Amino acid sequence: MRLTLFLIIAGVLMSAGRAPVSAEQNSAAAAAAIVERMASGDFASVHARFDATMRASLTEEALANVWAAAVAQFGSFQSQSPARVSRTGQYDVALVPCRFQRGELDVQIALDSAGRIAGLYLLPPGSVSGEAQPSQPPAPAPAAGEAREEQVTVGKGESALPGTLTLPAGSGPFPAVVLVHGSGPQDRDSTVGACKPFRDLAGSLAARGRGIAVLRYEKRTKQHAAKMAASAGSITVREETIDDALAAVALLKKHPSINPQRIFVAGHSLGGMLAPRIAALDADIAGIILLAANARPVPELILEQLAYIRSLGGPEAETAGQELERAMKAAERIARSSGDSPAKPEEWLLGVPDSYWLQLAKYDPLLTAKQLKQPMLILQGGRDYQVTEKDFNLWKGALEGKAGVTLKMYPRLSHIFVEGEGRSTPQEYSRPGVVSDEVAADIASWILRQQPKRR
């Protein structure tokens, strides 16, 4: 589970034309200076440039907290690229691509005619005015006679998401799996650092001899980042994850190459935690696969992750320690909260509104899983520090004796099921790695053993 769900700061939403050259140069320079000051910890001078609306919605401390959350997830700030500036109404909108130790973010800054900051976002890379461009389809392309790729659209209207359906060689109908993301704004490959676990699984499961179709898609918080930011106070996991997973299943039911009685859902991390809820909402789902799925409340895991990163030492330990202190206070307040008195933005846990955590706390994944009629496969990496063996044992204990449940632990695998040695660290994600073929083989053999439902 990644440390942040929305790296978002309140602001204005934009889609724009080109700014005049002189204004573009001035705004680009201003945006570069703003990013440089945040990277150096000078949040006071950035906050001093806020317009009245921004000052009312975001304190200096809250700005510092959101930047700290970005550093906790992506590592220390490394560099920025030249800003791209466009014009919307009375605003110049600068988009500054930023490189961190373990990933990239775009900082979008809206400046009014006086140079005041009227909007500020931290967005997934590749976003344009908050609407992310689809990640590129997997490369290299499948060889002739092997699996093939089909570009699809999951859902309809303003929330539609581009996706990729990987189909095995042949005409089908094939069993199929919908891959459901963990937390954070993610692309269809579930890219983290140099790793693309969903792309790995799609290719492995669709390979000759396994013959399982795989559907993966851009996550809504990436593809429609600005729209999600605008309604951050009302977003729940239903809008973030569940509705789109159900739409993906519905798409597969109508596809001529897919067996509608053999559609499975595989969720990773938060997606795995939500898999029982997704299956409970659609009885046609043939079974669920939980990949490094947490059974405990998410705030508890966030505190555990930060404490673990602090224990590793190194340059990130101090940042993780500072964030841990803030997160502990926020988690304690959320645990006591009834929701009647909303917290201030600077008090939010990792920049995420309390309403999100309070809604998620109402969901009991273990109880929901106990009540399911569909079969379940639960897989866990032994080197995972983000969702740990504690969670695996909770699933194991809660589902003991329940028919149709299979569990397996892989001692050498990480949170994204890549093999490694020793203690797992955030830096691992910066090194290219692929999902263990043992995991793909186990998923494939389990799916192929499941008998289609009788109608």
Tab-separated table of C-alpha atoms in Angstrom:
chain	number	residue	atom	x	y	z
A	1	MET	CA	0.000	0.000	0.000
A	2	ARG	CA	1.468	3.297	-1.017
A	3	LEU	CA	1.700	6.041	1.522
A	4	THR	CA	-0.575	8.554	-0.175
A	5	LEU	CA	-3.907	8.329	-1.920
A	6	PHE	CA	-4.255	11.870	-3.217
A	7	LEU	CA	-1.236	14.183	-3.448
A	8	ILE	CA	-3.503	17.158	-4.005
A	9	ILE	CA	-3.564	20.774	-2.870
A	10	ALA	CA	-6.678	22.920	-3.270
A	11	GLY	CA	-6.796	25.126	-6.343
A	12	VAL	CA	-8.591	25.987	-9.575
A	13	LEU	CA	-9.272	23.551	-12.422
A	14	MET	CA	-7.929	24.407	-15.860
A	15	SER	CA	-7.951	23.591	-19.529
A	16	ALA	CA	-6.154	26.202	-21.491
A	17	GLY	CA	-4.691	27.844	-24.560
A	18	ARG	CA	-1.207	29.209	-25.080
A	19	ALA	CA	-0.022	32.110	-22.907
A	20	PRO	CA	1.651	35.180	-24.492
A	21	VAL	CA	5.426	34.704	-24.788
A	22	SER	CA	6.465	37.344	-22.227
A	23	ALA	CA	3.876	36.197	-19.711
A	24	GLU	CA	4.869	32.600	-20.355
A	25	GLN	CA	8.507	33.333	-19.583
A	26	ASN	CA	7.646	35.224	-16.401
A	27	SER	CA	5.237	32.558	-15.178
A	28	ALA	CA	7.652	29.745	-16.017
A	29	ALA	CA	10.372	31.434	-13.991
A	30	ALA	CA	7.966	32.067	-11.111
A	31	ALA	CA	6.804	28.453	-11.098
A	32	ALA	CA	10.383	27.185	-11.118
A	33	ALA	CA	11.187	29.388	-8.138
A	34	ILE	CA	8.099	28.167	-6.243
A	35	VAL	CA	9.079	24.519	-6.740
A	36	GLU	CA	12.666	25.289	-5.714
A	37	ARG	CA	11.475	26.921	-2.500
A	38	MET	CA	9.203	24.020	-1.598
A	39	ALA	CA	12.045	21.593	-2.277
A	40	SER	CA	14.302	23.592	0.064
A	41	GLY	CA	11.648	23.691	2.795
A	42	ASP	CA	10.821	27.377	2.417
A	43	PHE	CA	7.051	26.975	2.632
A	44	ALA	CA	6.584	30.362	4.306
A	45	SER	CA	7.582	32.312	1.190
A	46	VAL	CA	5.394	30.092	-1.016
A	47	HIS	CA	2.424	30.555	1.302
A	48	ALA	CA	3.019	34.312	1.266
A	49	ARG	CA	2.281	34.299	-2.485
A	50	PHE	CA	-1.125	32.597	-2.053
A	51	ASP	CA	-4.175	34.600	-3.066
A	52	ALA	CA	-7.020	35.069	-0.569
A	53	THR	CA	-8.856	31.888	-1.585
A	54	MET	CA	-5.760	29.736	-1.266
A	55	ARG	CA	-4.848	31.225	2.104
A	56	ALA	CA	-8.321	30.422	3.393
A	57	SER	CA	-8.142	26.803	2.246
A	58	LEU	CA	-4.518	25.843	2.890
A	59	THR	CA	-2.220	26.761	5.753
A	60	GLU	CA	1.561	26.849	5.564
A	61	GLU	CA	1.679	23.731	7.754
A	62	ALA	CA	-0.712	21.863	5.470
A	63	LEU	CA	1.423	22.759	2.456
A	64	ALA	CA	4.491	21.421	4.254
A	65	ASN	CA	2.629	18.238	5.193
A	66	VAL	CA	1.615	17.469	1.622
A	67	TRP	CA	5.172	18.010	0.364
A	68	ALA	CA	6.453	15.776	3.167
A	69	ALA	CA	3.964	13.092	2.139
A	70	ALA	CA	5.297	13.254	-1.417
A	71	VAL	CA	8.863	12.859	-0.167
A	72	ALA	CA	7.829	9.964	2.080
A	73	GLN	CA	6.395	8.127	-0.924
A	74	PHE	CA	8.717	9.132	-3.748
A	75	GLY	CA	11.957	9.907	-1.923
A	76	SER	CA	13.956	13.118	-1.859
A	77	PHE	CA	13.492	15.810	-4.502
A	78	GLN	CA	16.113	15.535	-7.270
A	79	SER	CA	15.393	18.009	-10.047
A	80	GLN	CA	12.801	19.895	-12.096
A	81	SER	CA	12.372	20.322	-15.847
A	82	PRO	CA	11.361	23.571	-17.582
A	83	ALA	CA	7.754	24.554	-16.982
A	84	ARG	CA	5.107	24.433	-19.707
A	85	VAL	CA	2.748	27.414	-19.478
A	86	SER	CA	-0.781	27.807	-20.840
A	87	ARG	CA	-3.496	30.393	-20.367
A	88	THR	CA	-7.000	29.954	-18.892
A	89	GLY	CA	-9.068	33.091	-18.412
A	90	GLN	CA	-7.164	35.329	-16.028
A	91	TYR	CA	-4.669	32.655	-15.020
A	92	ASP	CA	-1.324	31.452	-16.322
A	93	VAL	CA	-1.072	27.720	-15.622
A	94	ALA	CA	2.454	26.318	-15.287
A	95	LEU	CA	3.135	22.579	-15.268
A	96	VAL	CA	6.550	21.705	-13.793
A	97	PRO	CA	7.751	18.078	-14.215
A	98	CYS	CA	9.673	17.071	-11.085
A	99	ARG	CA	11.914	14.087	-10.493
A	100	PHE	CA	12.151	12.518	-7.048
A	101	GLN	CA	14.419	9.706	-5.881
A	102	ARG	CA	11.844	6.996	-6.620
A	103	GLY	CA	9.504	8.533	-9.128
A	104	GLU	CA	8.092	11.630	-10.759
A	105	LEU	CA	5.316	14.147	-10.086
A	106	ASP	CA	4.033	17.178	-11.980
A	107	VAL	CA	3.544	20.358	-9.968
A	108	GLN	CA	0.763	22.469	-11.488
A	109	ILE	CA	0.665	26.109	-10.418
A	110	ALA	CA	-1.961	28.703	-11.366
A	111	LEU	CA	-0.806	32.322	-11.203
A	112	ASP	CA	-3.053	35.370	-11.430
A	113	SER	CA	-2.132	38.641	-13.179
A	114	ALA	CA	-0.325	39.858	-10.050
A	115	GLY	CA	1.752	36.692	-9.791
A	116	ARG	CA	-0.183	35.349	-6.808
A	117	ILE	CA	-0.709	31.591	-6.497
A	118	ALA	CA	-4.365	30.806	-7.216
A	119	GLY	CA	-4.011	27.031	-7.451
A	120	LEU	CA	-1.470	24.348	-6.682
A	121	TYR	CA	-1.544	20.606	-7.395
A	122	LEU	CA	0.815	17.687	-7.144
A	123	LEU	CA	-0.291	15.399	-9.957
A	124	PRO	CA	0.740	12.098	-11.510
A	125	PRO	CA	3.284	12.550	-14.313
A	126	GLY	CA	1.857	13.043	-17.785
A	127	SER	CA	-1.143	15.059	-16.557
A	128	VAL	CA	-2.395	17.965	-18.632
A	129	SER	CA	-4.625	20.340	-16.680
A	130	GLY	CA	-5.329	17.504	-14.282
A	131	GLU	CA	-6.504	15.081	-16.979
A	132	ALA	CA	-3.833	12.416	-17.256
A	133	GLN	CA	-2.862	11.084	-20.631
A	134	PRO	CA	-3.191	7.310	-20.942
A	135	SER	CA	-0.021	5.372	-20.281
A	136	GLN	CA	1.369	3.763	-23.377
A	137	PRO	CA	0.302	0.216	-24.199
A	138	PRO	CA	2.823	-2.417	-23.124
A	139	ALA	CA	6.001	-2.831	-25.128
A	140	PRO	CA	7.319	-4.833	-26.799
A	141	ALA	CA	4.274	-5.961	-28.737
A	142	PRO	CA	3.374	-9.643	-28.476
A	143	ALA	CA	4.893	-11.913	-31.113
A	144	ALA	CA	2.701	-13.305	-33.879
A	145	GLY	CA	0.724	-16.291	-32.695
A	146	GLU	CA	1.049	-15.279	-29.062
A	147	ALA	CA	-1.029	-13.020	-26.834
A	148	ARG	CA	-2.433	-9.874	-28.431
A	149	GLU	CA	-3.493	-6.488	-27.065
A	150	GLU	CA	-6.812	-4.720	-27.559
A	151	GLN	CA	-7.352	-1.134	-26.405
A	152	VAL	CA	-10.700	-0.705	-24.621
A	153	THR	CA	-12.653	1.860	-22.603
A	154	VAL	CA	-13.823	0.999	-19.102
A	155	GLY	CA	-16.948	2.844	-17.976
A	156	LYS	CA	-18.781	5.662	-19.704
A	157	GLY	CA	-19.029	9.424	-19.820
A	158	GLU	CA	-16.757	11.727	-17.870
A	159	SER	CA	-15.374	8.879	-15.759
A	160	ALA	CA	-14.413	6.616	-18.686
A	161	LEU	CA	-10.965	5.056	-18.427
A	162	PRO	CA	-8.635	3.791	-21.164
A	163	GLY	CA	-7.543	0.208	-20.685
A	164	THR	CA	-5.756	-2.714	-22.272
A	165	LEU	CA	-7.239	-6.176	-22.695
A	166	THR	CA	-4.564	-8.834	-23.194
A	167	LEU	CA	-6.008	-11.816	-25.062
A	168	PRO	CA	-4.353	-15.224	-25.456
A	169	ALA	CA	-3.699	-16.686	-28.880
A	170	GLY	CA	-6.782	-18.361	-30.327
A	171	SER	CA	-10.444	-17.467	-30.491
A	172	GLY	CA	-11.645	-18.245	-26.968
A	173	PRO	CA	-13.893	-17.837	-25.154
A	174	PHE	CA	-11.248	-17.366	-22.449
A	175	PRO	CA	-11.376	-17.071	-18.668
A	176	ALA	CA	-10.444	-13.521	-17.704
A	177	VAL	CA	-9.082	-11.472	-14.812
A	178	VAL	CA	-9.681	-7.812	-13.957
A	179	LEU	CA	-6.657	-6.273	-12.187
A	180	VAL	CA	-7.584	-3.757	-9.467
A	181	HIS	CA	-5.027	-1.201	-8.279
A	182	GLY	CA	-3.770	-0.464	-4.815
A	183	SER	CA	-3.824	3.037	-3.329
A	184	GLY	CA	-2.555	6.124	-5.079
A	185	PRO	CA	-3.014	7.463	-8.608
A	186	GLN	CA	-1.769	4.583	-10.767
A	187	ASP	CA	-1.556	3.725	-14.432
A	188	ARG	CA	-2.789	0.515	-16.017
A	189	ASP	CA	0.569	-1.186	-15.414
A	190	SER	CA	0.529	-0.292	-11.694
A	191	THR	CA	3.921	1.302	-12.314
A	192	VAL	CA	6.061	1.878	-9.245
A	193	GLY	CA	9.587	3.079	-9.891
A	194	ALA	CA	11.107	0.855	-12.579
A	195	CYS	CA	8.586	-1.969	-12.060
A	196	LYS	CA	5.287	-2.658	-13.848
A	197	PRO	CA	3.636	-5.551	-11.998
A	198	PHE	CA	0.256	-5.451	-13.772
A	199	ARG	CA	1.917	-5.503	-17.179
A	200	ASP	CA	4.001	-8.480	-16.034
A	201	LEU	CA	0.921	-10.371	-14.878
A	202	ALA	CA	-0.997	-9.641	-18.073
A	203	GLY	CA	1.742	-11.066	-20.255
A	204	SER	CA	2.353	-14.093	-18.041
A	205	LEU	CA	-1.287	-15.091	-17.607
A	206	ALA	CA	-2.128	-14.720	-21.291
A	207	ALA	CA	0.908	-16.740	-22.379
A	208	ARG	CA	0.610	-19.993	-24.310
A	209	GLY	CA	-0.309	-22.845	-21.989
A	210	ARG	CA	-2.157	-20.586	-19.543
A	211	GLY	CA	-4.631	-18.856	-21.813
A	212	ILE	CA	-6.143	-16.313	-19.428
A	213	ALA	CA	-7.250	-12.892	-20.649
A	214	VAL	CA	-6.325	-9.892	-18.485
A	215	LEU	CA	-7.945	-6.442	-18.337
A	216	ARG	CA	-6.079	-3.541	-16.777
A	217	TYR	CA	-6.886	0.175	-16.943
A	218	GLU	CA	-5.867	3.624	-15.773
A	219	LYS	CA	-7.010	4.352	-12.238
A	220	ARG	CA	-9.562	7.141	-11.904
A	221	THR	CA	-7.386	9.169	-9.521
A	222	LYS	CA	-4.721	9.281	-12.232
A	223	GLN	CA	-6.786	9.632	-15.384
A	224	HIS	CA	-9.155	12.226	-13.898
A	225	ALA	CA	-6.880	13.709	-11.250
A	226	ALA	CA	-8.230	17.256	-11.236
A	227	LYS	CA	-11.871	16.178	-11.154
A	228	MET	CA	-11.113	13.916	-8.238
A	229	ALA	CA	-9.262	16.744	-6.517
A	230	ALA	CA	-12.250	19.035	-6.879
A	231	SER	CA	-14.428	16.567	-4.963
A	232	ALA	CA	-11.767	15.257	-2.570
A	233	GLY	CA	-13.984	15.893	0.459
A	234	SER	CA	-16.642	13.461	-0.775
A	235	ILE	CA	-14.536	10.750	-2.416
A	236	THR	CA	-14.776	7.227	-1.010
A	237	VAL	CA	-13.327	3.917	-2.198
A	238	ARG	CA	-16.528	3.452	-4.175
A	239	GLU	CA	-15.605	6.285	-6.548
A	240	GLU	CA	-11.876	5.682	-6.290
A	241	THR	CA	-11.850	1.955	-7.033
A	242	ILE	CA	-15.013	-0.155	-6.718
A	243	ASP	CA	-17.246	1.348	-9.415
A	244	ASP	CA	-14.533	1.087	-12.057
A	245	ALA	CA	-13.732	-2.540	-11.160
A	246	LEU	CA	-17.400	-3.416	-11.588
A	247	ALA	CA	-17.478	-1.541	-14.912
A	248	ALA	CA	-14.452	-3.557	-16.052
A	249	VAL	CA	-16.242	-6.806	-15.185
A	250	ALA	CA	-19.318	-5.610	-17.083
A	251	LEU	CA	-17.183	-4.873	-20.139
A	252	LEU	CA	-15.739	-8.392	-20.105
A	253	LYS	CA	-19.182	-9.990	-19.802
A	254	LYS	CA	-20.097	-8.535	-23.208
A	255	HIS	CA	-16.811	-9.280	-24.959
A	256	PRO	CA	-17.121	-12.059	-27.559
A	257	SER	CA	-13.734	-13.578	-26.669
A	258	ILE	CA	-14.476	-13.873	-22.939
A	259	ASN	CA	-16.383	-16.586	-21.090
A	260	PRO	CA	-18.827	-14.536	-18.960
A	261	GLN	CA	-19.046	-17.347	-16.404
A	262	ARG	CA	-15.298	-17.294	-15.770
A	263	ILE	CA	-14.482	-13.689	-14.911
A	264	PHE	CA	-12.259	-13.178	-11.867
A	265	VAL	CA	-11.079	-10.094	-9.949
A	266	ALA	CA	-7.491	-9.795	-8.710
A	267	GLY	CA	-6.817	-6.881	-6.385
A	268	HIS	CA	-3.432	-5.698	-5.168
A	269	SER	CA	-2.958	-4.111	-1.726
A	270	LEU	CA	-5.970	-1.800	-1.196
A	271	GLY	CA	-7.519	-3.390	-4.298
A	272	GLY	CA	-7.156	-6.777	-2.615
A	273	MET	CA	-8.724	-5.477	0.576
A	274	LEU	CA	-11.684	-4.292	-1.499
A	275	ALA	CA	-11.951	-7.455	-3.621
A	276	PRO	CA	-14.450	-9.142	-1.266
A	277	ARG	CA	-16.652	-6.049	-1.415
A	278	ILE	CA	-16.443	-5.964	-5.209
A	279	ALA	CA	-17.387	-9.655	-5.416
A	280	ALA	CA	-20.278	-9.129	-3.000
A	281	LEU	CA	-21.697	-6.516	-5.381
A	282	ASP	CA	-21.620	-8.817	-8.413
A	283	ALA	CA	-22.538	-12.458	-7.872
A	284	ASP	CA	-21.433	-13.272	-11.431
A	285	ILE	CA	-17.789	-12.797	-10.480
A	286	ALA	CA	-16.345	-16.319	-10.515
A	287	GLY	CA	-13.733	-15.775	-7.799
A	288	ILE	CA	-11.284	-13.288	-6.321
A	289	ILE	CA	-7.516	-13.153	-5.921
A	290	LEU	CA	-6.042	-11.114	-3.083
A	291	LEU	CA	-2.466	-9.993	-3.752
A	292	ALA	CA	-0.735	-8.532	-0.688
A	293	ALA	CA	-4.145	-7.487	0.615
A	294	ASN	CA	-4.346	-5.681	3.923
A	295	ALA	CA	-6.849	-6.945	6.493
A	296	ARG	CA	-6.095	-4.203	9.021
A	297	PRO	CA	-7.243	-0.557	8.865
A	298	VAL	CA	-5.208	1.514	6.413
A	299	PRO	CA	-4.132	4.187	8.950
A	300	GLU	CA	-2.578	1.435	11.075
A	301	LEU	CA	-0.545	0.281	8.084
A	302	ILE	CA	0.569	3.825	7.272
A	303	LEU	CA	2.001	4.234	10.767
A	304	GLU	CA	3.708	0.853	10.511
A	305	GLN	CA	5.233	1.703	7.120
A	306	LEU	CA	6.595	5.036	8.303
A	307	ALA	CA	8.079	3.436	11.409
A	308	TYR	CA	9.710	0.773	9.249
A	309	ILE	CA	11.232	3.329	6.858
A	310	ARG	CA	12.546	5.298	9.828
A	311	SER	CA	14.157	2.118	11.202
A	312	LEU	CA	16.112	1.640	7.965
A	313	GLY	CA	18.133	4.793	8.583
A	314	GLY	CA	19.581	6.734	5.702
A	315	PRO	CA	18.461	10.057	4.211
A	316	GLU	CA	14.740	9.218	4.338
A	317	ALA	CA	14.650	8.232	7.997
A	318	GLU	CA	14.355	11.792	9.318
A	319	THR	CA	11.554	12.678	6.912
A	320	ALA	CA	9.713	9.461	7.741
A	321	GLY	CA	10.111	10.183	11.465
A	322	GLN	CA	8.628	13.651	11.123
A	323	GLU	CA	5.765	12.345	9.027
A	324	LEU	CA	5.193	9.542	11.547
A	325	GLU	CA	4.636	12.034	14.364
A	326	ARG	CA	2.051	13.930	12.314
A	327	ALA	CA	0.411	10.714	11.132
A	328	MET	CA	0.103	9.363	14.675
A	329	LYS	CA	-1.750	12.478	15.787
A	330	ALA	CA	-4.037	12.324	12.758
A	331	ALA	CA	-4.737	8.593	13.188
A	332	GLU	CA	-5.581	9.054	16.865
A	333	ARG	CA	-7.937	11.904	16.038
A	334	ILE	CA	-9.638	9.899	13.272
A	335	ALA	CA	-10.117	6.947	15.636
A	336	ARG	CA	-11.978	9.247	18.059
A	337	SER	CA	-13.887	11.149	15.379
A	338	SER	CA	-17.584	10.755	14.673
A	339	GLY	CA	-17.326	12.890	11.565
A	340	ASP	CA	-19.470	15.656	13.023
A	341	SER	CA	-16.551	18.105	13.269
A	342	PRO	CA	-14.457	17.941	10.091
A	343	ALA	CA	-10.729	18.393	10.611
A	344	LYS	CA	-8.769	21.229	9.060
A	345	PRO	CA	-6.761	20.325	5.929
A	346	GLU	CA	-3.493	20.634	7.848
A	347	GLU	CA	-4.728	17.941	10.235
A	348	TRP	CA	-5.571	15.377	7.536
A	349	LEU	CA	-3.718	12.090	7.482
A	350	LEU	CA	-1.210	12.350	4.614
A	351	GLY	CA	-3.308	14.974	2.891
A	352	VAL	CA	-6.418	12.780	2.677
A	353	PRO	CA	-9.730	14.072	4.120
A	354	ASP	CA	-11.094	12.413	7.256
A	355	SER	CA	-14.309	11.531	5.427
A	356	TYR	CA	-12.383	9.042	3.285
A	357	TRP	CA	-10.879	7.247	6.285
A	358	LEU	CA	-14.140	7.237	8.245
A	359	GLN	CA	-16.058	5.690	5.341
A	360	LEU	CA	-13.360	3.072	4.786
A	361	ALA	CA	-13.400	2.172	8.499
A	362	LYS	CA	-17.031	1.042	8.140
A	363	TYR	CA	-15.958	-1.770	5.823
A	364	ASP	CA	-14.926	-5.079	7.406
A	365	PRO	CA	-12.988	-7.048	4.776
A	366	LEU	CA	-12.701	-10.200	6.900
A	367	LEU	CA	-16.424	-10.384	7.631
A	368	THR	CA	-17.278	-9.665	3.999
A	369	ALA	CA	-14.905	-12.412	2.845
A	370	LYS	CA	-16.433	-14.893	5.291
A	371	GLN	CA	-19.856	-14.279	3.788
A	372	LEU	CA	-18.801	-14.689	0.152
A	373	LYS	CA	-19.832	-17.710	-1.866
A	374	GLN	CA	-17.095	-17.255	-4.482
A	375	PRO	CA	-13.710	-19.008	-4.140
A	376	MET	CA	-10.682	-16.999	-3.003
A	377	LEU	CA	-6.934	-17.172	-3.609
A	378	ILE	CA	-4.830	-15.170	-1.117
A	379	LEU	CA	-1.135	-14.594	-1.903
A	380	GLN	CA	1.463	-12.743	0.186
A	381	GLY	CA	5.141	-11.826	-0.174
A	382	GLY	CA	7.267	-12.640	2.864
A	383	ARG	CA	9.500	-9.569	2.383
A	384	ASP	CA	6.572	-7.157	2.131
A	385	TYR	CA	6.910	-4.302	4.656
A	386	GLN	CA	3.819	-2.454	3.400
A	387	VAL	CA	1.286	-5.226	3.951
A	388	THR	CA	2.835	-7.808	6.193
A	389	GLU	CA	2.473	-11.351	7.432
A	390	LYS	CA	0.218	-9.971	10.183
A	391	ASP	CA	-2.419	-9.278	7.540
A	392	PHE	CA	-1.903	-12.651	5.860
A	393	ASN	CA	-2.431	-14.393	9.198
A	394	LEU	CA	-5.611	-12.411	9.822
A	395	TRP	CA	-7.020	-13.622	6.500
A	396	LYS	CA	-5.881	-17.133	7.331
A	397	GLY	CA	-7.473	-17.121	10.770
A	398	ALA	CA	-10.748	-15.541	9.678
A	399	LEU	CA	-11.233	-17.933	6.761
A	400	GLU	CA	-9.989	-21.118	8.411
A	401	GLY	CA	-12.237	-24.029	7.490
A	402	LYS	CA	-14.081	-22.081	4.797
A	403	ALA	CA	-14.432	-24.073	1.577
A	404	GLY	CA	-12.866	-22.682	-1.589
A	405	VAL	CA	-10.104	-20.659	0.101
A	406	THR	CA	-6.438	-21.116	-0.875
A	407	LEU	CA	-3.559	-19.227	0.760
A	408	LYS	CA	0.143	-19.112	-0.074
A	409	MET	CA	3.170	-17.225	1.248
A	410	TYR	CA	6.273	-16.510	-0.875
A	411	PRO	CA	9.192	-15.883	1.527
A	412	ARG	CA	11.494	-14.119	-0.970
A	413	LEU	CA	8.978	-11.790	-2.609
A	414	SER	CA	8.211	-8.108	-1.990
A	415	HIS	CA	4.958	-6.152	-1.904
A	416	ILE	CA	4.791	-6.260	-5.706
A	417	PHE	CA	5.873	-9.928	-5.818
A	418	VAL	CA	9.377	-9.285	-7.127
A	419	GLU	CA	12.126	-11.499	-5.738
A	420	GLY	CA	14.846	-10.056	-3.502
A	421	GLU	CA	17.168	-10.654	-0.570
A	422	GLY	CA	17.253	-9.260	2.964
A	423	ARG	CA	15.053	-6.477	4.261
A	424	SER	CA	12.839	-4.893	1.641
A	425	THR	CA	13.342	-1.154	1.129
A	426	PRO	CA	11.664	1.619	-0.885
A	427	GLN	CA	14.801	1.828	-3.028
A	428	GLU	CA	14.052	-1.626	-4.471
A	429	TYR	CA	11.362	-0.125	-6.669
A	430	SER	CA	13.934	1.982	-8.511
A	431	ARG	CA	15.580	-1.191	-9.827
A	432	PRO	CA	13.914	-3.023	-12.734
A	433	GLY	CA	12.221	-6.212	-11.603
A	434	VAL	CA	9.465	-8.530	-12.783
A	435	VAL	CA	6.704	-10.361	-10.965
A	436	SER	CA	7.760	-13.885	-10.059
A	437	ASP	CA	6.577	-16.423	-12.626
A	438	GLU	CA	5.727	-18.727	-9.727
A	439	VAL	CA	2.996	-16.278	-8.733
A	440	ALA	CA	1.614	-16.100	-12.271
A	441	ALA	CA	1.709	-19.901	-12.530
A	442	ASP	CA	-0.152	-20.298	-9.237
A	443	ILE	CA	-2.822	-17.789	-10.257
A	444	ALA	CA	-3.268	-19.458	-13.645
A	445	SER	CA	-3.529	-22.988	-12.281
A	446	TRP	CA	-6.004	-21.845	-9.602
A	447	ILE	CA	-8.217	-20.100	-12.153
A	448	LEU	CA	-8.172	-23.050	-14.513
A	449	ARG	CA	-9.246	-25.367	-11.684
A	450	GLN	CA	-12.351	-23.325	-10.919
A	451	GLN	CA	-15.456	-24.725	-12.528
A	452	PRO	CA	-17.846	-22.349	-14.336
A	453	LYS	CA	-20.984	-21.477	-12.426
A	454	ARG	CA	-24.111	-23.323	-13.414
A	455	ARG	CA	-26.881	-21.084	-14.683
